[in-house]
Each structure stands twice: as C-alpha cells, then as structure tokens.
Coordinates of C-alpha atoms in Angstrom, one line a residue:
M7 CA 104.2 -36.2 31.6
L8 CA 107.4 -38.1 31.4
G9 CA 110.7 -36.5 30.2
S10 CA 111.9 -33.0 30.6
V11 CA 111.3 -29.8 28.6
G12 CA 113.2 -30.0 25.4
G13 CA 114.0 -33.6 26.0
P14 CA 112.5 -36.7 24.3
R15 CA 108.8 -36.8 23.6
P16 CA 106.7 -38.4 26.3
L17 CA 106.1 -42.1 25.8
G18 CA 102.7 -43.4 24.9
L19 CA 101.0 -46.1 26.9
A20 CA 102.2 -48.8 24.6
G21 CA 105.8 -47.7 25.0
L22 CA 105.4 -47.4 28.7
F23 CA 104.2 -51.0 29.2
R24 CA 106.9 -52.3 26.9
R25 CA 109.7 -50.9 29.1
R26 CA 110.8 -53.2 31.8
P27 CA 111.2 -51.5 35.2
P28 CA 114.6 -51.5 36.9
R29 CA 115.2 -54.5 39.2
D30 CA 115.4 -52.4 42.3
A31 CA 112.4 -50.2 41.5
W32 CA 110.1 -52.0 44.0
E33 CA 112.7 -51.8 46.7
R34 CA 113.2 -48.1 46.2
V35 CA 109.4 -47.6 46.5
R36 CA 109.2 -49.6 49.7
R37 CA 112.4 -48.3 51.3
P38 CA 112.0 -44.8 52.9
P39 CA 114.7 -42.3 52.2
G40 CA 117.5 -42.2 54.7
P41 CA 118.6 -39.1 56.7
S42 CA 121.2 -38.2 54.2
A43 CA 118.7 -38.2 51.4
V44 CA 116.4 -35.9 53.4
L45 CA 119.2 -33.5 54.2
R46 CA 120.2 -33.4 50.5
S47 CA 116.6 -32.6 49.5
V48 CA 116.3 -29.8 52.1
A49 CA 119.7 -28.5 51.0
A50 CA 118.6 -28.5 47.4
A51 CA 115.4 -26.7 48.1
S52 CA 117.0 -24.3 50.6
G53 CA 120.4 -23.6 49.2
P54 CA 121.7 -20.2 48.2
G55 CA 119.3 -18.8 45.7
G56 CA 116.7 -21.6 46.2
P57 CA 113.2 -20.5 47.0
G58 CA 112.4 -23.5 49.3
S59 CA 113.6 -22.1 52.6
H60 CA 112.1 -18.7 52.0
H61 CA 108.7 -20.2 51.1
Y62 CA 109.0 -22.3 54.3
C63 CA 109.5 -19.2 56.5
L64 CA 106.6 -17.4 54.9
Q65 CA 104.3 -20.4 55.4
L66 CA 105.4 -20.7 59.0
L67 CA 104.6 -17.1 59.6
R68 CA 101.3 -17.3 57.8
K69 CA 100.3 -20.2 60.0
R70 CA 101.8 -19.2 63.4
D71 CA 102.2 -15.4 63.4
Y72 CA 99.8 -14.0 60.8
E73 CA 100.3 -10.4 61.9
S74 CA 104.0 -10.6 61.4
Y75 CA 103.4 -12.2 58.1
L76 CA 101.3 -9.2 57.0
C77 CA 103.9 -6.7 58.3
S78 CA 106.8 -8.5 56.5
L79 CA 105.0 -8.0 53.2
L80 CA 105.2 -4.2 53.6
F81 CA 108.9 -4.0 54.0
P82 CA 111.1 -2.8 51.1
A83 CA 111.6 -5.7 48.6
G84 CA 115.3 -6.1 49.5
C85 CA 114.6 -6.7 53.1
R86 CA 111.5 -8.9 53.1
S87 CA 113.2 -12.3 53.0
S88 CA 115.6 -11.3 55.9
V89 CA 112.7 -10.0 58.0
S90 CA 110.7 -13.1 57.3
A91 CA 113.8 -15.2 58.4
L92 CA 114.0 -13.3 61.7
R93 CA 110.3 -13.6 62.4
A94 CA 110.3 -17.3 61.6
F95 CA 113.3 -17.7 63.9
N96 CA 111.3 -16.1 66.6
V97 CA 108.3 -18.4 65.9
E98 CA 110.5 -21.5 66.1
L99 CA 111.8 -20.5 69.5
A100 CA 108.4 -19.3 70.8
Q101 CA 106.6 -22.5 70.0
V102 CA 109.1 -24.7 71.8
K103 CA 107.5 -24.1 75.2
D104 CA 104.1 -25.2 74.1
S105 CA 105.2 -28.1 71.9
V106 CA 107.3 -30.1 74.4
S107 CA 106.0 -32.2 77.4
E108 CA 109.3 -32.1 79.3
K109 CA 111.6 -29.2 80.0
T110 CA 114.7 -31.3 79.1
I111 CA 113.4 -31.6 75.5
G112 CA 112.9 -27.9 75.4
L113 CA 116.4 -27.3 76.5
M114 CA 117.7 -29.6 73.8
R115 CA 115.9 -27.6 71.2
M116 CA 117.2 -24.4 72.5
Q117 CA 120.7 -25.8 72.4
F118 CA 120.1 -26.8 68.8
W119 CA 119.3 -23.2 67.9
R120 CA 122.2 -21.8 70.0
K121 CA 124.6 -24.1 68.1
A122 CA 122.9 -23.2 64.8
V123 CA 123.6 -19.5 65.4
E124 CA 127.2 -20.2 66.2
D125 CA 127.5 -22.3 63.0
I126 CA 125.7 -19.6 61.0
Y127 CA 128.5 -17.1 62.0
C128 CA 131.1 -19.7 60.9
D129 CA 129.4 -20.0 57.5
H130 CA 128.2 -23.6 58.2
P131 CA 124.4 -23.3 58.7
P132 CA 122.5 -26.5 59.5
H133 CA 120.3 -28.0 56.8
Q134 CA 117.1 -26.4 58.3
P135 CA 115.1 -23.9 56.3
V136 CA 114.8 -21.2 58.9
A137 CA 118.5 -21.5 59.8
I138 CA 119.5 -21.2 56.1
E139 CA 117.4 -18.1 55.6
L140 CA 118.8 -16.7 58.9
W141 CA 122.3 -17.3 57.5
K142 CA 121.5 -15.4 54.3
A143 CA 120.2 -12.5 56.4
V144 CA 123.3 -12.5 58.6
K145 CA 125.5 -12.5 55.5
R146 CA 123.5 -9.8 53.8
H147 CA 123.1 -7.4 56.6
N148 CA 125.9 -8.3 59.0
L149 CA 123.4 -8.9 61.9
T150 CA 124.6 -8.7 65.5
K151 CA 125.0 -12.2 67.0
R152 CA 124.4 -10.9 70.5
W153 CA 120.8 -10.1 69.8
L154 CA 120.1 -13.6 68.4
L155 CA 121.7 -15.3 71.4
R156 CA 119.9 -13.1 73.8
I157 CA 116.6 -14.1 72.4
I158 CA 117.5 -17.8 72.8
D159 CA 118.8 -17.3 76.3
E160 CA 115.6 -15.5 77.4
R161 CA 113.3 -18.1 75.8
E162 CA 115.2 -20.8 77.5
K163 CA 114.8 -19.2 80.9
N164 CA 111.1 -18.9 80.2
L165 CA 110.7 -22.7 79.8
D166 CA 109.7 -22.9 83.5
D167 CA 106.0 -22.8 83.9
R168 CA 105.7 -20.0 86.4
A169 CA 104.0 -16.6 86.5
Y170 CA 106.0 -13.4 86.3
R171 CA 106.8 -12.1 89.8
N172 CA 106.1 -8.5 88.8
I173 CA 105.5 -6.3 85.8
Q174 CA 109.2 -5.5 85.6
E175 CA 110.1 -9.1 85.1
L176 CA 107.6 -9.3 82.2
E177 CA 109.1 -6.2 80.7
N178 CA 112.6 -7.6 81.0
Y179 CA 111.5 -10.7 79.2
A180 CA 109.9 -8.6 76.4
E181 CA 113.0 -6.4 76.1
N182 CA 115.3 -9.5 75.7
T183 CA 113.0 -11.1 73.1
Q184 CA 110.7 -8.7 71.3
S185 CA 112.9 -5.6 71.5
S186 CA 116.0 -7.6 70.5
L187 CA 114.0 -8.8 67.4
L188 CA 113.3 -5.2 66.6
Y189 CA 117.0 -4.2 67.0
L190 CA 117.8 -6.9 64.4
T191 CA 115.0 -5.6 62.1
L192 CA 116.5 -2.1 62.3
E193 CA 119.8 -3.6 61.2
V194 CA 118.1 -5.2 58.3
L195 CA 116.7 -1.8 57.3
G196 CA 120.2 -0.2 57.7
V197 CA 119.1 2.0 60.5
K198 CA 121.6 3.0 63.2
D199 CA 119.9 5.6 65.3
L200 CA 119.6 6.1 69.1
H201 CA 116.0 7.4 68.9
A202 CA 114.9 4.4 66.8
D203 CA 116.5 2.1 69.4
H204 CA 114.6 3.8 72.2
A205 CA 111.4 3.4 70.2
A206 CA 112.1 -0.2 69.5
S207 CA 112.7 -0.9 73.2
H208 CA 109.3 0.5 74.2
I209 CA 107.4 -1.1 71.3
G210 CA 109.0 -4.5 72.1
K211 CA 107.9 -4.2 75.8
A212 CA 104.4 -3.2 74.7
Q213 CA 104.4 -6.3 72.4
G214 CA 105.5 -8.6 75.2
I215 CA 102.8 -7.3 77.5
V216 CA 100.0 -7.5 74.9
T217 CA 101.1 -11.0 73.9
C218 CA 100.9 -12.1 77.6
L219 CA 97.4 -10.7 77.8
R220 CA 96.2 -12.2 74.5
A221 CA 97.5 -15.6 75.5
T222 CA 95.7 -15.6 78.9
P223 CA 92.6 -17.5 77.7
Y224 CA 94.7 -20.1 76.0
H225 CA 97.0 -20.6 79.0
G226 CA 93.9 -20.7 81.2
S227 CA 92.5 -23.6 79.2
R228 CA 95.8 -25.5 80.0
R229 CA 95.5 -24.6 83.8
K230 CA 98.3 -22.1 83.6
V231 CA 98.5 -18.3 84.4
F232 CA 101.5 -16.2 83.6
L233 CA 100.2 -12.7 84.5
P234 CA 102.4 -10.7 86.9
M235 CA 101.8 -11.8 90.5
D236 CA 102.4 -8.3 92.0
V237 CA 99.5 -6.8 90.1
C238 CA 97.2 -9.7 91.0
V239 CA 98.1 -9.5 94.7
Q240 CA 97.5 -5.7 94.7
H241 CA 93.9 -6.3 93.6
G242 CA 93.3 -9.4 95.7
V243 CA 93.1 -11.7 92.7
S244 CA 94.3 -15.3 92.7
Q245 CA 95.4 -17.5 89.8
E246 CA 92.3 -19.6 90.4
D247 CA 90.1 -16.6 89.7
F248 CA 91.6 -16.6 86.1
L249 CA 91.3 -20.3 85.8
Q250 CA 87.6 -20.1 86.7
R251 CA 87.2 -17.2 84.2
K252 CA 85.8 -14.8 86.7
Q253 CA 84.8 -11.4 85.4
D254 CA 84.4 -9.4 88.6
R255 CA 85.8 -5.9 89.0
N256 CA 89.0 -6.9 90.7
V257 CA 89.9 -9.3 87.8
R258 CA 89.2 -6.5 85.3
D259 CA 91.3 -4.1 87.4
V260 CA 94.3 -6.5 87.0
I261 CA 93.9 -6.5 83.2
Y262 CA 93.4 -2.7 83.2
D263 CA 96.7 -2.1 85.0
I264 CA 98.7 -4.5 82.8
A265 CA 97.1 -3.1 79.6
S266 CA 97.8 0.5 80.8
Q267 CA 101.5 -0.4 81.1
A268 CA 101.5 -1.5 77.4
H269 CA 99.7 1.7 76.4
L270 CA 102.3 3.7 78.3
H271 CA 105.1 2.1 76.4
L272 CA 103.4 2.8 73.1
K273 CA 103.0 6.4 74.1
H274 CA 106.7 6.7 75.0
A275 CA 107.7 5.1 71.7
R276 CA 105.6 7.6 69.8
S277 CA 107.2 10.5 71.7
F278 CA 110.3 9.8 69.5
H279 CA 108.3 9.9 66.3
R280 CA 109.8 13.2 64.9
S281 CA 113.4 12.1 65.7
V282 CA 113.2 8.5 64.3
P283 CA 114.3 8.2 60.6
A284 CA 111.4 7.4 58.3
K285 CA 113.5 4.4 57.0
A286 CA 112.9 2.7 60.4
F287 CA 109.1 2.9 60.3
P288 CA 108.4 -0.5 58.7
A289 CA 110.0 -2.1 61.7
F290 CA 107.3 -0.5 63.9
L291 CA 104.2 -1.5 61.9
Q292 CA 103.2 -3.9 64.6
T293 CA 102.0 -0.9 66.7
V294 CA 98.9 -1.1 64.5
T295 CA 98.0 -4.6 65.9
L296 CA 99.0 -3.6 69.5
E297 CA 96.8 -0.5 69.4
D298 CA 93.9 -2.5 67.8
Y299 CA 94.0 -5.0 70.7
L300 CA 94.2 -2.4 73.4
K301 CA 91.2 -0.5 72.0
K302 CA 89.2 -3.8 71.7
I303 CA 89.9 -4.7 75.3
Q304 CA 88.9 -1.3 76.4
R305 CA 85.6 -1.5 74.6
V306 CA 84.8 -4.7 76.5
D307 CA 85.7 -3.1 79.8
F308 CA 88.9 -5.2 80.2
D309 CA 87.1 -8.6 80.1
I310 CA 90.1 -10.7 79.1
F311 CA 87.8 -13.6 78.2
H312 CA 85.4 -11.7 75.9
P313 CA 84.9 -13.7 72.7
S314 CA 85.5 -10.6 70.5
L315 CA 89.1 -10.5 71.6
Q316 CA 89.7 -13.9 69.9
Q317 CA 88.3 -12.8 66.6
K318 CA 90.6 -11.7 63.7
N319 CA 90.4 -8.2 62.5
T320 CA 89.5 -8.5 58.8
L321 CA 90.5 -4.9 58.2
L322 CA 94.0 -5.4 59.6
P323 CA 95.7 -5.8 56.2
L324 CA 94.2 -2.5 55.1
S325 CA 95.1 -0.7 58.3
L326 CA 98.7 -1.9 58.0
Y327 CA 98.9 -0.7 54.4
I328 CA 97.5 2.7 55.3
Q329 CA 99.9 3.1 58.2
S330 CA 102.8 2.1 56.0
W331 CA 101.7 4.6 53.4
R332 CA 101.3 7.4 56.0
K333 CA 104.9 6.8 57.3
K334 CA 103.7 6.7 60.9
Y335 CA 103.9 4.2 63.8

C-alpha cells in the first residue's frame, strides 16, 4: 500500500504505470547504501526512545543466552531493558573468543568495546544497538564504569587458548566477569547492600564454574580443554582423556570435584539469604539454572558427555517463575 496513513489514497494500477520513475531510481536500486546511510538507519532505529536497539538485545539474548533472556523477563518492568542491555553486552564479549580466528582480531574487538564504554560515559555512544542500550542503562541507573571495564579486561586476558592452571584461576575469572555483571545488575535494581554483594560474588563464581563444565563437550569438539589443570593432575587425567571422551572413574572424579566447588559457592550464597534485601532476588534467579545443571550431572554420575546434559529443560520458564514468586534464590 503506497502512501502514509491519513495521506493521499493509494494509487491504482493504472495510475502507477502512468507515473514515470525518477531518473536515478535504477541507480539507487543497484547502488548499496554507504556506511553513513547504515549508521543513520541504526541510529534511527536505536535512538533514545526507539525500540530497535532494545529489540536487538532481546533477540541476541534469546538466541545466544536463552536462560538470561528468561530471567530478564522476570525483572521489574522499569529494569528489564537495562538488564537486557547488560546481558547483551556480556554476550557480545563472550562470543568474541569463538568467533575470531586470530587473537589480534579479538583484541581489536575488545578495544572497540573498551572505547565504547569510555564514549558512553562521555555521552557519545557508538551507533551500535547494544552500546546504545548500555548507554541508556548507564544514564538511568548511574552504573559503575569500573565493573564494565573489568569484564572487558578479563575477557581480553581469556583470549589465549589455554586451560586454567587451577580452580582459583577459574574462580578469579568468574569473579571478574560473572560477579561483576551481578554487581551491575544490583545497581540496576537500586540495591546497595554488603550481604547482597557477597551473595553475588559466590553466585558469579558458581556461574563461571558451571559454564566451564557445560562448555566442555563443545570445546572438546574443537580439540580444546579449559578445565583446571591442578584438578586433572590430582586424579591423573590428561587433556587427551577429555578429547577422547573417556568416561572412566578418574575423569568423573575431576568433574565431581569441579562441580562440588560450584555447589559450595551456591551454598555460601544462600547462607546470606535472610540478610539480603528481597529487592535483590531477581538478580539471583540464575541460581535456578545452576542448581538444575548440578542436579542433572549428579544423576548421570558426573559423566560430562552424557547427552541429557545438552538437552534444554522445558520446565525452566515455570521453575524460574515459581522461584521469582517465592522470593527465594
């Protein structure tokens, strides 16, 4: 239908064929839009008040981090877009390592985001949907720049394809990435509480450990192993054992020890439950997914390659809703 609402009536076929097209019409069709045109279109869709950038973040989460997408829907209405922006920012950084063939390219992307954060705090966000939504979140909630830069710095260090030397190194990585993300989420919720920060620290570490476990089959398919070397050495297991998908007792003992550390962090986080403000609970909804995975891996006797661990939990949306309603984590 030609014409806009309230404008001239749409032309019929006869009128359409009588009109002579502009002289440069064919050139405009053949010629692709230049960079400036692309930037203008993104800006128009993603500018203040525009829905384009927020929709982009939601779709990115839905495709790349479905669990965070579900959790973001259960936040208070005034916080959802900011939480989605933070999670989308995390996804953008997390996927750099697997999407580049050379470390140099990964470093360039990290530098883009580092500069983007600096520009965001100068009120000059780049014309990139996630950056624009992150700028809105920073303006709305006065987010701490240090946490954002710490996530970038740690992701950049992790571009090297090497295993964690010990469980403490994995925990430090999780603290600087997942826990920092939770500190920012608490700021979005308006929570400033020491007990909530302690809980966030432990939940972030549990998240990092579980993510490392869950990604082991995928990394193995690419001839890579990132599990802590000290735990492997303790049980006499080599990286080749994981690449060959061995399922003997020693391999399972390695997984048991690492999963137990994640469980211990969850236990510590829940020890603060009575002291943490209820307002902070939405930030900790991911404990549902962490506990779900830890229970599943226990049921298969810590066989990290068991097919059931790769299946989606169809009841997860309901479990998250119930946990949100019960005000627990």
